[in-house]
GROMACS .gro file of C-alpha atoms in nm:
model
  216
    1UNK     CA    1   0.000   0.000   0.000
    2UNK     CA    2   0.149   0.336  -0.109
    3UNK     CA    3   0.180   0.570   0.188
    4UNK     CA    4   0.395   0.822   0.374
    5UNK     CA    5   0.535   0.784   0.729
    6UNK     CA    6   0.238   0.972   0.876
    7UNK     CA    7   0.000   0.710   0.735
    8UNK     CA    8   0.179   0.384   0.813
    9UNK     CA    9   0.112   0.135   1.091
   10UNK     CA   10   0.231  -0.210   1.189
   11UNK     CA   11  -0.110  -0.299   1.328
   12UNK     CA   12  -0.323  -0.533   1.115
   13UNK     CA   13  -0.616  -0.633   1.341
   14UNK     CA   14  -0.897  -0.383   1.298
   15UNK     CA   15  -1.268  -0.427   1.375
   16UNK     CA   16  -1.433  -0.538   1.051
   17UNK     CA   17  -1.662  -0.310   0.853
   18UNK     CA   18  -1.945  -0.356   0.607
   19UNK     CA   19  -1.857  -0.372   0.237
   20UNK     CA   20  -1.936  -0.078   0.006
   21UNK     CA   21  -2.127   0.115  -0.096
   22UNK     CA   22  -2.089   0.346   0.203
   23UNK     CA   23  -2.359   0.620   0.217
   24UNK     CA   24  -2.293   0.906   0.459
   25UNK     CA   25  -2.410   1.251   0.560
   26UNK     CA   26  -2.111   1.486   0.557
   27UNK     CA   27  -1.978   1.829   0.642
   28UNK     CA   28  -1.632   1.910   0.508
   29UNK     CA   29  -1.361   2.159   0.425
   30UNK     CA   30  -1.152   2.109   0.110
   31UNK     CA   31  -0.853   2.313  -0.004
   32UNK     CA   32  -0.592   2.297  -0.279
   33UNK     CA   33  -0.265   2.450  -0.389
   34UNK     CA   34   0.007   2.400  -0.646
   35UNK     CA   35   0.218   2.094  -0.568
   36UNK     CA   36   0.563   2.148  -0.421
   37UNK     CA   37   0.873   1.975  -0.555
   38UNK     CA   38   0.849   1.731  -0.262
   39UNK     CA   39   0.490   1.647  -0.358
   40UNK     CA   40   0.586   1.586  -0.719
   41UNK     CA   41   0.877   1.367  -0.609
   42UNK     CA   42   0.648   1.167  -0.382
   43UNK     CA   43   0.453   1.060  -0.685
   44UNK     CA   44   0.278   0.849  -0.789
   45UNK     CA   45   0.446   0.722  -1.105
   46UNK     CA   46   0.299   0.814  -1.441
   47UNK     CA   47   0.135   1.132  -1.569
   48UNK     CA   48   0.017   1.367  -1.294
   49UNK     CA   49  -0.147   1.705  -1.244
   50UNK     CA   50   0.069   1.923  -1.010
   51UNK     CA   51  -0.215   2.012  -0.774
   52UNK     CA   52  -0.233   1.911  -0.406
   53UNK     CA   53  -0.586   1.847  -0.277
   54UNK     CA   54  -0.668   1.797   0.091
   55UNK     CA   55  -0.980   1.778   0.303
   56UNK     CA   56  -1.114   1.750   0.657
   57UNK     CA   57  -1.443   1.557   0.668
   58UNK     CA   58  -1.702   1.517   0.942
   59UNK     CA   59  -1.912   1.206   0.874
   60UNK     CA   60  -2.235   1.257   1.069
   61UNK     CA   61  -2.343   0.902   0.991
   62UNK     CA   62  -2.204   0.609   0.794
   63UNK     CA   63  -2.209   0.226   0.793
   64UNK     CA   64  -1.949   0.242   1.076
   65UNK     CA   65  -2.118   0.528   1.262
   66UNK     CA   66  -2.003   0.891   1.293
   67UNK     CA   67  -1.634   0.965   1.247
   68UNK     CA   68  -1.391   1.231   1.128
   69UNK     CA   69  -1.122   1.214   0.864
   70UNK     CA   70  -0.828   1.397   0.708
   71UNK     CA   71  -0.686   1.299   0.371
   72UNK     CA   72  -0.453   1.452   0.117
   73UNK     CA   73  -0.331   1.381  -0.235
   74UNK     CA   74   0.013   1.535  -0.309
   75UNK     CA   75  -0.061   1.539  -0.683
   76UNK     CA   76  -0.353   1.417  -0.893
   77UNK     CA   77  -0.334   1.133  -1.140
   78UNK     CA   78  -0.382   1.271  -1.491
   79UNK     CA   79  -0.677   1.146  -1.698
   80UNK     CA   80  -0.603   0.844  -1.911
   81UNK     CA   81  -0.716   0.505  -2.032
   82UNK     CA   82  -0.677   0.340  -1.691
   83UNK     CA   83  -0.853   0.600  -1.477
   84UNK     CA   84  -1.102   0.774  -1.707
   85UNK     CA   85  -1.157   1.127  -1.836
   86UNK     CA   86  -1.112   1.314  -1.506
   87UNK     CA   87  -0.811   1.343  -1.271
   88UNK     CA   88  -0.818   1.118  -0.964
   89UNK     CA   89  -0.668   1.161  -0.621
   90UNK     CA   90  -0.368   0.947  -0.524
   91UNK     CA   91  -0.390   0.924  -0.145
   92UNK     CA   92  -0.082   0.825   0.060
   93UNK     CA   93  -0.204   1.007   0.373
   94UNK     CA   94  -0.542   0.947   0.539
   95UNK     CA   95  -0.640   0.925   0.906
   96UNK     CA   96  -0.967   0.876   1.096
   97UNK     CA   97  -1.096   0.846   1.452
   98UNK     CA   98  -1.283   0.517   1.390
   99UNK     CA   99  -1.113   0.177   1.397
  100UNK     CA  100  -1.383   0.014   1.177
  101UNK     CA  101  -1.324   0.296   0.926
  102UNK     CA  102  -0.951   0.212   0.930
  103UNK     CA  103  -1.048  -0.144   0.834
  104UNK     CA  104  -1.286  -0.022   0.565
  105UNK     CA  105  -1.031   0.202   0.401
  106UNK     CA  106  -0.760  -0.062   0.397
  107UNK     CA  107  -0.977  -0.363   0.310
  108UNK     CA  108  -1.220  -0.212   0.059
  109UNK     CA  109  -1.029   0.067  -0.120
  110UNK     CA  110  -0.654   0.024  -0.048
  111UNK     CA  111  -0.657   0.354   0.139
  112UNK     CA  112  -0.381   0.352   0.408
  113UNK     CA  113  -0.599   0.479   0.694
  114UNK     CA  114  -0.450   0.515   1.041
  115UNK     CA  115  -0.603   0.627   1.374
  116UNK     CA  116  -0.584   0.992   1.478
  117UNK     CA  117  -0.743   1.236   1.720
  118UNK     CA  118  -0.959   1.527   1.607
  119UNK     CA  119  -1.082   1.842   1.773
  120UNK     CA  120  -1.295   2.143   1.679
  121UNK     CA  121  -1.542   2.234   1.404
  122UNK     CA  122  -1.456   2.131   1.050
  123UNK     CA  123  -1.601   2.463   0.926
  124UNK     CA  124  -1.398   2.672   1.172
  125UNK     CA  125  -1.092   2.585   1.379
  126UNK     CA  126  -1.014   2.216   1.343
  127UNK     CA  127  -0.724   1.985   1.412
  128UNK     CA  128  -0.609   1.629   1.345
  129UNK     CA  129  -0.308   1.470   1.510
  130UNK     CA  130  -0.121   1.161   1.623
  131UNK     CA  131   0.198   1.127   1.825
  132UNK     CA  132   0.399   1.176   1.503
  133UNK     CA  133   0.217   1.453   1.313
  134UNK     CA  134  -0.047   1.726   1.328
  135UNK     CA  135  -0.254   1.934   1.088
  136UNK     CA  136  -0.467   2.233   1.188
  137UNK     CA  137  -0.706   2.437   0.977
  138UNK     CA  138  -0.884   2.765   1.037
  139UNK     CA  139  -1.161   2.804   0.782
  140UNK     CA  140  -1.351   3.122   0.691
  141UNK     CA  141  -1.654   3.052   0.466
  142UNK     CA  142  -1.756   3.339   0.241
  143UNK     CA  143  -2.023   3.412  -0.014
  144UNK     CA  144  -2.354   3.244  -0.090
  145UNK     CA  145  -2.454   2.885  -0.025
  146UNK     CA  146  -2.479   2.710  -0.362
  147UNK     CA  147  -2.583   2.361  -0.478
  148UNK     CA  148  -2.317   2.104  -0.562
  149UNK     CA  149  -2.343   1.765  -0.733
  150UNK     CA  150  -2.056   1.555  -0.861
  151UNK     CA  151  -1.794   1.299  -0.771
  152UNK     CA  152  -1.439   1.270  -0.643
  153UNK     CA  153  -1.240   0.973  -0.765
  154UNK     CA  154  -0.923   0.813  -0.638
  155UNK     CA  155  -0.681   0.555  -0.772
  156UNK     CA  156  -0.458   0.357  -0.534
  157UNK     CA  157  -0.184   0.104  -0.613
  158UNK     CA  158  -0.301  -0.255  -0.584
  159UNK     CA  159  -0.145  -0.455  -0.299
  160UNK     CA  160   0.022  -0.680  -0.553
  161UNK     CA  161   0.208  -0.381  -0.693
  162UNK     CA  162   0.047  -0.433  -1.032
  163UNK     CA  163  -0.248  -0.226  -1.145
  164UNK     CA  164  -0.470   0.023  -0.966
  165UNK     CA  165  -0.769   0.016  -0.735
  166UNK     CA  166  -1.016   0.290  -0.833
  167UNK     CA  167  -1.340   0.414  -0.679
  168UNK     CA  168  -1.556   0.725  -0.669
  169UNK     CA  169  -1.743   0.912  -0.397
  170UNK     CA  170  -2.057   1.080  -0.532
  171UNK     CA  171  -2.181   1.389  -0.352
  172UNK     CA  172  -2.494   1.602  -0.360
  173UNK     CA  173  -2.552   1.898  -0.130
  174UNK     CA  174  -2.447   2.261  -0.087
  175UNK     CA  175  -2.116   2.449  -0.062
  176UNK     CA  176  -1.963   2.789   0.001
  177UNK     CA  177  -1.627   2.934  -0.103
  178UNK     CA  178  -1.377   2.953   0.184
  179UNK     CA  179  -1.024   3.061   0.265
  180UNK     CA  180  -0.836   2.801   0.470
  181UNK     CA  181  -0.535   2.869   0.693
  182UNK     CA  182  -0.328   2.551   0.720
  183UNK     CA  183  -0.043   2.442   0.948
  184UNK     CA  184   0.119   2.099   0.917
  185UNK     CA  185   0.394   1.918   1.104
  186UNK     CA  186   0.539   1.568   1.073
  187UNK     CA  187   0.810   1.364   0.903
  188UNK     CA  188   0.699   1.474   0.553
  189UNK     CA  189   0.372   1.667   0.574
  190UNK     CA  190   0.512   2.019   0.599
  191UNK     CA  191   0.715   1.956   0.281
  192UNK     CA  192   0.414   1.888   0.062
  193UNK     CA  193   0.098   1.990   0.250
  194UNK     CA  194   0.193   2.355   0.226
  195UNK     CA  195   0.130   2.578   0.530
  196UNK     CA  196  -0.039   2.911   0.467
  197UNK     CA  197  -0.371   3.042   0.338
  198UNK     CA  198  -0.534   2.857   0.049
  199UNK     CA  199  -0.847   2.867  -0.162
  200UNK     CA  200  -1.108   2.614  -0.061
  201UNK     CA  201  -1.472   2.530  -0.017
  202UNK     CA  202  -1.687   2.406   0.268
  203UNK     CA  203  -1.954   2.144   0.213
  204UNK     CA  204  -2.224   2.291   0.435
  205UNK     CA  205  -2.444   1.984   0.398
  206UNK     CA  206  -2.406   1.682   0.175
  207UNK     CA  207  -2.502   1.326   0.111
  208UNK     CA  208  -2.211   1.119  -0.018
  209UNK     CA  209  -2.186   0.758  -0.130
  210UNK     CA  210  -1.851   0.587  -0.181
  211UNK     CA  211  -1.886   0.299  -0.424
  212UNK     CA  212  -1.711  -0.033  -0.459
  213UNK     CA  213  -1.356  -0.047  -0.586
  214UNK     CA  214  -1.255  -0.167  -0.930
  215UNK     CA  215  -0.926  -0.333  -1.018
  216UNK     CA  216  -0.767  -0.195  -1.335
   0.00000   0.00000   0.00000
């Protein structure tokens, strides 16, 4: 499983979770910025889009109950025959505060989830941390509340090292533009999850369904 030090663990015994699809009610903050040299070096291999995308998500309900999550993609995989017509996230860093969600990410989608602690309001001052790393965000929503409908896709390396595991999370709800102040610390995070103020959006209310993975 492709990951960074902040998203690795030697533990393998997690409480089992239901298979996808996973429907959930969500609130979230997403932000993006141009990828640093460290992000581009991190990969993945192949054609990429030099844009870093990150998000803090508050799952109000899900098949494993409520939980919170941080994830980030250093670059995006460029569109192509294997992944489709839109860029997809490549996620080496993802953490949650639900052990069944750790199992779900690793077992169902090859997402290298690890446990973390969270504090605050995802639409205001929010933080995620472990003993090895921390990320804090201070979000200021601005402008009108507008409808949103679409999907975010990701493509992870297969455990065998050959091929990709792809899936999409489809979302319908409402959003607002936001500016997001970010601070990050850890073995690698500050090198590619750039501190500072970035453009973003908040999902004020949404219904999201993450579908089953496909092997390509």
